[in-house]
CSV table of C-alpha atoms and ligand atoms in Angstrom, one decimal:
chain,number,residue,atom,x,y,z
A,1016,MET,CA,31.7,1.5,-64.2
A,1017,GLN,CA,34.1,1.5,-67.1
A,1018,ILE,CA,33.0,4.3,-69.5
A,1019,SER,CA,34.2,4.7,-73.1
A,1020,LEU,CA,35.3,8.3,-73.3
A,1021,GLU,CA,35.1,8.2,-77.1
A,1022,ARG,CA,31.4,9.4,-77.0
A,1023,TYR,CA,32.5,12.6,-75.1
A,1024,LYS,CA,35.6,13.3,-77.2
A,1025,ARG,CA,34.4,16.7,-78.4
A,1026,GLN,CA,33.5,18.0,-75.1
A,1027,LEU,CA,36.8,16.6,-73.5
A,1028,LEU,CA,38.5,19.0,-75.9
A,1029,LEU,CA,36.9,21.9,-74.0
A,1030,GLU,CA,39.4,23.7,-71.7
A,1031,ASN,CA,36.7,23.9,-69.1
A,1032,ILE,CA,35.8,20.2,-69.2
A,1033,GLY,CA,38.6,17.8,-70.0
A,1034,LYS,CA,38.9,14.4,-68.2
A,1035,CYS,CA,38.4,15.9,-64.8
A,1036,GLY,CA,35.4,17.9,-65.7
A,1037,GLN,CA,33.9,14.9,-67.4
A,1038,GLN,CA,34.4,12.7,-64.1
A,1039,LYS,CA,32.5,15.5,-62.3
A,1040,LEU,CA,29.7,15.2,-64.9
A,1041,PHE,CA,29.5,11.3,-64.5
A,1042,ASN,CA,29.4,11.7,-60.7
A,1043,ALA,CA,26.7,14.4,-60.7
A,1044,LYS,CA,23.1,13.9,-59.8
A,1045,VAL,CA,20.6,16.2,-61.4
A,1046,LEU,CA,16.9,16.2,-60.9
A,1047,VAL,CA,14.5,17.6,-63.5
A,1048,CYS,CA,10.9,18.5,-62.3
A,1049,GLY,CA,8.7,18.3,-65.3
A,1050,ALA,CA,9.4,16.3,-68.4
A,1051,GLY,CA,7.6,18.5,-70.9
A,1052,GLY,CA,8.6,21.3,-73.3
A,1053,LEU,CA,11.5,22.4,-71.1
A,1054,GLY,CA,12.3,19.1,-69.4
A,1055,GLY,CA,12.6,17.2,-72.7
A,1056,PRO,CA,15.6,19.2,-74.1
A,1057,ALA,CA,17.1,19.7,-70.7
A,1058,LEU,CA,17.0,16.0,-70.0
A,1059,THR,CA,18.4,15.1,-73.5
A,1060,TYR,CA,21.3,17.5,-73.2
A,1061,LEU,CA,22.1,16.3,-69.6
A,1062,ALA,CA,22.0,12.7,-70.8
A,1063,ALA,CA,24.2,13.7,-74.0
A,1064,ALA,CA,26.8,15.4,-71.7
A,1065,GLY,CA,27.1,12.3,-69.5
A,1066,ILE,CA,25.3,13.4,-66.4
A,1067,GLY,CA,25.6,10.0,-64.5
A,1068,ASN,CA,22.6,10.2,-62.4
A,1069,ILE,CA,19.4,11.9,-63.6
A,1070,GLY,CA,16.2,12.1,-61.7
A,1071,LEU,CA,12.9,12.8,-63.4
A,1072,CYS,CA,9.8,13.9,-61.8
A,1073,ASP,CA,6.6,13.9,-63.7
A,1074,PHE,CA,3.1,12.4,-63.2
A,1075,ASP,CA,1.4,13.3,-66.4
A,1076,VAL,CA,0.5,11.0,-69.3
A,1077,VAL,CA,1.3,12.1,-73.0
A,1078,GLU,CA,-1.5,14.0,-74.7
A,1079,PRO,CA,-1.7,14.9,-78.4
A,1080,SER,CA,-1.4,18.6,-77.6
A,1081,ASN,CA,2.0,17.9,-76.0
A,1082,LEU,CA,3.6,16.9,-79.2
A,1083,ASN,CA,4.4,20.3,-80.6
A,1084,ARG,CA,7.1,20.8,-78.1
A,1085,GLN,CA,7.7,17.7,-75.9
A,1086,ILE,CA,10.3,16.0,-78.1
A,1087,LEU,CA,10.9,13.0,-75.9
A,1088,TYR,CA,7.5,11.5,-77.0
A,1089,ASN,CA,5.7,10.5,-80.2
A,1090,HIS,CA,2.2,9.8,-81.3
A,1091,VAL,CA,2.4,6.2,-80.2
A,1092,ASP,CA,3.0,7.2,-76.7
A,1093,ILE,CA,-0.3,9.0,-76.1
A,1094,GLU,CA,-1.9,8.2,-72.9
A,1095,LYS,CA,1.3,6.5,-71.6
A,1096,GLN,CA,3.1,7.8,-68.6
A,1097,LYS,CA,5.8,10.3,-69.5
A,1098,ALA,CA,8.3,9.4,-66.8
A,1099,TYR,CA,8.7,5.8,-67.9
A,1100,ILE,CA,8.9,6.6,-71.7
A,1101,ALA,CA,11.4,9.4,-70.9
A,1102,LYS,CA,13.6,7.0,-68.8
A,1103,GLU,CA,13.7,4.5,-71.7
A,1104,ARG,CA,14.5,7.1,-74.4
A,1105,LEU,CA,17.2,8.6,-72.4
A,1106,GLU,CA,18.9,5.4,-71.2
A,1107,ASN,CA,18.8,4.0,-74.8
A,1108,PHE,CA,20.2,7.5,-76.0
A,1109,ASN,CA,23.2,7.2,-73.4
A,1110,PRO,CA,23.7,3.9,-71.6
A,1111,ASP,CA,26.2,5.5,-69.3
A,1112,VAL,CA,23.3,7.4,-67.7
A,1113,LYS,CA,21.1,6.1,-64.9
A,1114,VAL,CA,17.6,7.6,-64.8
A,1115,LYS,CA,15.4,7.4,-61.7
A,1116,VAL,CA,11.8,8.2,-62.1
A,1117,TYR,CA,9.4,9.9,-59.6
A,1118,PRO,CA,6.0,9.5,-61.4
A,1119,GLU,CA,4.3,11.5,-58.8
A,1120,LYS,CA,3.0,15.0,-58.0
A,1121,LEU,CA,5.5,17.1,-55.9
A,1122,THR,CA,3.9,18.2,-52.7
A,1123,GLU,CA,5.1,19.8,-49.3
A,1124,LYS,CA,5.3,16.3,-48.0
A,1125,ASN,CA,7.5,14.5,-50.6
A,1126,ILE,CA,9.6,17.2,-52.1
A,1127,SER,CA,12.5,17.5,-49.5
A,1128,ASP,CA,13.0,13.8,-49.5
A,1129,ILE,CA,13.3,13.9,-53.2
A,1130,PHE,CA,15.6,17.0,-53.4
A,1131,LYS,CA,18.0,15.9,-50.8
A,1132,ASN,CA,19.5,13.3,-53.2
A,1133,TYR,CA,20.5,15.7,-55.8
A,1134,ASP,CA,23.4,18.2,-56.5
A,1135,VAL,CA,21.2,20.4,-58.8
A,1136,VAL,CA,17.5,20.7,-59.4
A,1137,ILE,CA,16.0,21.9,-62.7
A,1138,ASP,CA,12.5,23.6,-62.5
A,1139,ALA,CA,10.9,22.7,-65.9
A,1140,VAL,CA,7.2,22.5,-64.6
A,1141,ASP,CA,4.3,24.3,-66.4
A,1142,ASN,CA,2.6,26.2,-63.6
A,1143,PHE,CA,3.3,28.9,-60.9
A,1144,GLN,CA,2.0,26.9,-58.0
A,1145,SER,CA,4.6,24.2,-58.5
A,1146,ARG,CA,7.3,26.8,-59.2
A,1147,TYR,CA,6.8,28.5,-55.7
A,1148,LEU,CA,6.8,25.1,-54.1
A,1149,ILE,CA,10.1,24.0,-55.7
A,1150,ASN,CA,11.7,27.4,-55.0
A,1151,ALA,CA,10.8,27.1,-51.3
A,1152,ALA,CA,12.0,23.4,-51.0
A,1153,ALA,CA,15.3,24.1,-52.8
A,1154,TYR,CA,16.0,26.9,-50.4
A,1155,LYS,CA,15.1,24.7,-47.4
A,1156,SER,CA,17.1,21.8,-48.7
A,1157,PHE,CA,20.1,24.1,-49.8
A,1158,VAL,CA,19.9,22.6,-53.3
A,1159,PRO,CA,20.9,24.8,-56.4
A,1160,LEU,CA,17.9,25.4,-58.6
A,1161,VAL,CA,17.9,26.1,-62.2
A,1162,CYS,CA,14.6,27.8,-63.0
A,1163,GLY,CA,13.4,28.2,-66.6
A,1164,ALA,CA,9.9,29.0,-68.0
A,1165,VAL,CA,8.1,30.0,-71.2
A,1166,CYS,CA,5.1,31.8,-72.4
A,1167,GLU,CA,4.2,32.4,-76.0
A,1168,PHE,CA,7.5,33.6,-77.6
A,1169,GLU,CA,9.1,34.5,-74.4
A,1170,GLY,CA,11.3,32.7,-71.9
A,1171,ILE,CA,13.0,33.3,-68.6
A,1172,LEU,CA,16.0,31.7,-66.9
A,1173,THR,CA,17.8,32.2,-63.6
A,1174,VAL,CA,20.0,30.1,-61.2
A,1175,ILE,CA,19.3,30.2,-57.5
A,1176,VAL,CA,22.0,29.0,-55.0
A,1177,PRO,CA,20.9,28.9,-51.4
A,1178,LYS,CA,24.3,28.1,-50.0
A,1179,GLU,CA,25.5,31.3,-51.5
A,1180,ASN,CA,22.4,33.2,-50.3
A,1181,THR,CA,21.4,34.4,-53.7
A,1182,SER,CA,18.0,35.9,-54.6
A,1183,CYS,CA,15.2,33.4,-55.4
A,1184,PHE,CA,12.2,32.8,-57.6
A,1185,GLN,CA,9.9,34.7,-55.2
A,1186,CYS,CA,12.1,37.6,-55.3
A,1187,ILE,CA,11.5,37.8,-59.0
A,1188,TYR,CA,7.7,37.3,-58.6
A,1189,PRO,CA,6.9,38.4,-55.0
A,1190,LEU,CA,3.2,38.9,-55.8
A,1191,LYS,CA,1.8,35.6,-57.1
A,1192,PRO,CA,-0.1,35.9,-60.4
A,1193,SER,CA,-3.9,36.2,-60.1
A,1194,SER,CA,-6.1,32.9,-60.6
A,1195,GLU,CA,-7.5,34.6,-63.8
A,1196,LEU,CA,-3.9,34.5,-65.3
A,1197,THR,CA,-3.0,31.1,-64.0
A,1198,SER,CA,-6.1,29.5,-65.3
A,1199,LYS,CA,-5.5,30.8,-68.8
A,1200,THR,CA,-3.9,28.3,-71.3
A,1201,PHE,CA,-1.2,30.2,-73.2
A,1202,GLY,CA,0.4,29.2,-76.6
A,1203,ILE,CA,3.8,27.9,-76.5
A,1204,LEU,CA,6.0,27.1,-79.4
A,1205,GLY,CA,8.4,24.1,-79.3
A,1206,ALA,CA,11.5,25.9,-80.4
A,1207,THR,CA,11.0,28.5,-77.7
A,1208,ALA,CA,10.9,25.9,-75.0
A,1209,GLY,CA,13.8,24.2,-76.7
A,1210,ILE,CA,16.1,27.2,-76.3
A,1211,ILE,CA,15.3,27.8,-72.6
A,1212,GLY,CA,15.2,24.0,-71.7
A,1213,SER,CA,18.7,23.7,-73.4
A,1214,MET,CA,19.9,26.6,-71.5
A,1215,GLN,CA,18.8,25.0,-68.3
A,1216,ALA,CA,21.0,22.1,-69.2
A,1217,LEU,CA,23.8,24.3,-69.9
A,1218,GLU,CA,23.5,26.2,-66.6
A,1219,SER,CA,23.3,23.0,-64.7
A,1220,ILE,CA,26.5,21.6,-66.4
A,1221,LYS,CA,28.3,24.9,-65.8
A,1222,PHE,CA,27.2,24.9,-62.1
A,1223,ILE,CA,28.6,21.2,-61.7
A,1224,LEU,CA,31.9,22.2,-63.4
A,1225,GLY,CA,32.2,25.3,-61.1
A,1226,LEU,CA,31.9,27.7,-64.0
A,1227,HIS,CA,30.1,31.2,-64.1
A,1228,CYS,CA,26.3,30.8,-64.0
A,1229,LEU,CA,23.2,33.1,-64.0
A,1230,LYS,CA,23.1,33.9,-60.2
A,1231,ASN,CA,21.2,37.0,-59.0
A,1232,LYS,CA,20.3,37.7,-62.6
A,1233,LEU,CA,17.3,37.0,-64.9
A,1234,LEU,CA,17.6,36.4,-68.4
A,1235,VAL,CA,14.6,37.4,-70.3
A,1236,PHE,CA,14.4,36.1,-73.9
A,1237,ASN,CA,12.0,37.5,-76.5
A,1238,GLY,CA,11.8,35.2,-79.7
A,1239,ILE,CA,9.7,37.7,-81.7
A,1240,GLU,CA,12.2,40.6,-81.2
A,1241,ASN,CA,15.3,38.5,-81.0
A,1242,THR,CA,16.4,40.1,-77.7
A,1243,TYR,CA,18.1,38.7,-74.7
A,1244,ARG,CA,18.0,41.1,-71.6
A,1245,ILE,CA,19.8,40.2,-68.3
A,1246,LYS,CA,18.5,42.1,-65.4
A,1247,ASP,CA,19.8,42.0,-61.9
A,1248,VAL,CA,17.6,40.3,-59.4
A,1249,LEU,CA,18.1,41.8,-56.0
A,1250,LYS,CA,17.3,39.8,-52.9
A,1251,ARG,CA,14.1,41.3,-51.3
A,1252,LYS,CA,14.5,42.2,-47.6
A,1253,ASP,CA,10.9,40.9,-47.1
A,1254,CYS,CA,11.2,37.8,-49.1
A,1255,PRO,CA,9.6,34.9,-47.0
A,1256,ILE,CA,11.8,32.3,-48.7
A,1257,CYS,CA,15.4,33.7,-48.9
A,1258,ARG,CA,15.7,36.7,-46.6
A,1259,GLN,CA,17.2,34.6,-43.7
A,1260,GLY,CA,19.5,32.6,-46.1
B,1439,MET,CA,8.2,65.6,-70.9
B,1440,VAL,CA,10.0,63.2,-68.3
B,1441,THR,CA,12.5,60.6,-69.0
B,1442,VAL,CA,11.8,57.1,-67.3
B,1443,LYS,CA,14.1,54.1,-67.7
B,1444,VAL,CA,11.8,51.2,-68.6
B,1445,ASN,CA,13.3,47.9,-68.7
B,1446,GLY,CA,16.8,49.5,-69.1
B,1447,GLU,CA,15.9,51.8,-71.9
B,1448,ASN,CA,15.2,55.6,-71.6
B,1449,LYS,CA,11.7,56.5,-72.7
B,1450,GLN,CA,10.2,60.0,-73.0
B,1451,LEU,CA,6.8,60.3,-71.5
B,1452,GLU,CA,4.3,63.1,-71.2
B,1453,ASP,CA,4.2,64.8,-67.8
B,1454,LYS,CA,2.0,63.3,-65.1
B,1455,THR,CA,1.8,59.8,-66.8
B,1456,ASN,CA,0.9,57.3,-64.2
B,1457,ILE,CA,1.8,53.5,-64.4
B,1458,ALA,CA,-1.6,52.5,-65.5
B,1459,ASP,CA,-1.5,55.1,-68.4
B,1460,PHE,CA,1.8,53.9,-69.5
B,1461,LEU,CA,0.7,50.2,-69.5
B,1462,LYS,CA,-2.4,51.1,-71.4
B,1463,SER,CA,-0.5,53.1,-74.1
B,1464,ASN,CA,1.9,50.1,-74.5
B,1465,ASN,CA,-1.0,47.5,-74.6
B,1466,ILE,CA,0.2,45.8,-71.5
B,1467,ASP,CA,-2.3,44.0,-69.5
B,1468,PRO,CA,-1.6,44.9,-65.8
B,1469,ILE,CA,-2.7,41.4,-64.5
B,1470,GLY,CA,0.0,39.7,-66.7
B,1471,VAL,CA,2.9,41.6,-65.2
B,1472,THR,CA,5.0,42.3,-62.2
B,1473,ILE,CA,5.7,46.0,-61.8
B,1474,GLU,CA,8.7,47.4,-60.0
B,1475,HIS,CA,9.0,51.2,-59.5
B,1476,ASN,CA,12.4,52.5,-58.2
B,1477,LEU,CA,13.0,48.9,-56.9
B,1478,GLU,CA,9.6,48.7,-55.0
B,1479,ILE,CA,7.1,46.2,-56.1
B,1480,VAL,CA,3.8,48.0,-57.0
B,1481,ASN,CA,0.5,46.4,-56.1
B,1482,PRO,CA,-1.7,46.2,-59.3
B,1483,GLU,CA,-4.4,48.0,-57.4
B,1484,ASN,CA,-2.3,51.1,-57.0
B,1485,ILE,CA,-0.9,51.6,-60.5
B,1486,ALA,CA,-3.1,54.5,-61.3
B,1487,LYS,CA,-1.8,56.3,-58.2
B,1488,VAL,CA,1.8,56.2,-59.1
B,1489,THR,CA,2.9,59.1,-61.4
B,1490,LEU,CA,6.1,58.8,-63.1
B,1491,LYS,CA,8.8,61.3,-62.5
B,1492,ASP,CA,11.9,62.3,-64.5
B,1493,GLY,CA,14.7,59.7,-63.7
B,1494,ASP,CA,12.3,57.0,-62.4
B,1495,ILE,CA,13.2,53.4,-63.0
B,1496,LEU,CA,10.5,51.1,-64.1
B,1497,GLU,CA,10.8,47.4,-64.5
B,1498,ILE,CA,7.9,45.4,-66.2
B,1499,LEU,CA,8.3,41.7,-66.2
B,1500,ARG,CA,5.7,39.4,-67.6
B,1501,PHE,CA,4.5,36.5,-65.7
B,1502,VAL,CA,6.2,33.6,-67.5
B,1503,GLY,CA,5.6,30.3,-65.8
B,1504,GLY,CA,4.9,27.7,-68.5
B,1505,GLY,CA,6.9,24.8,-69.6
C,1667,ZN,ZN1,13.6,35.5,-52.3
């Protein structure tokens, strides 16, 4: 495909991108799991940057309560399936981008078959159960994983690279949260999800370009206190997911 | 008093403060966090049994999983 580079002029100026880096972005395949508060901004900035092949996995329909943070949708989309609306919006936004949709729930059965087609996976789901599943599958399929999550005014971000034997999501949270906690619905502000989702796009783009990324580290963002803390995440000797590498 | 490094910052605590006391005095609900004491994960059931000593390192990380 002959792509006009005019649209990417301002990023081609970046020393770390240039024509060679832009070609890497066009050739890249990135899967985003969850097209909600994190997935919306992540997908939008991946498409804006010219990631040539984007996968999008979400089986939900748009609900009114999504609209404070899920910026790919608007009020006329209520009750429609998110995956197809998101695909249309993203392909209209940047026709250089091909979006493949997986309007299904990720399970132990289908996840490896989906992951094997991608260079990077973004975890932008809304629950811990899926996060543990995605982390395990990424390690098993040797696919790099960019994890982001939000709760109230807080957010976290980390990059997991199985081929480099880094620590994993389960090293961060070795004890799973109680059902009391996971069944509770927490508040989320759109702007907080926007920050972390945008950072997930940024980490993915940097990974594709071979630049520094947040491996073996956890960024903890607190929007109330305006703090970013970066803590080391050590690989746990007893981690059932990453210990054998 | 003892000095404990909590999430990277030194805090002065009363002698014989245990992790449960510390969480309570900081209004942190133990079910909402992962606690690491000197690099070891502490089971939430045992937090009252771990007394903080001078030089200890405590990491308290909230369960953040939404999107
Ligand atoms: Zn691990």
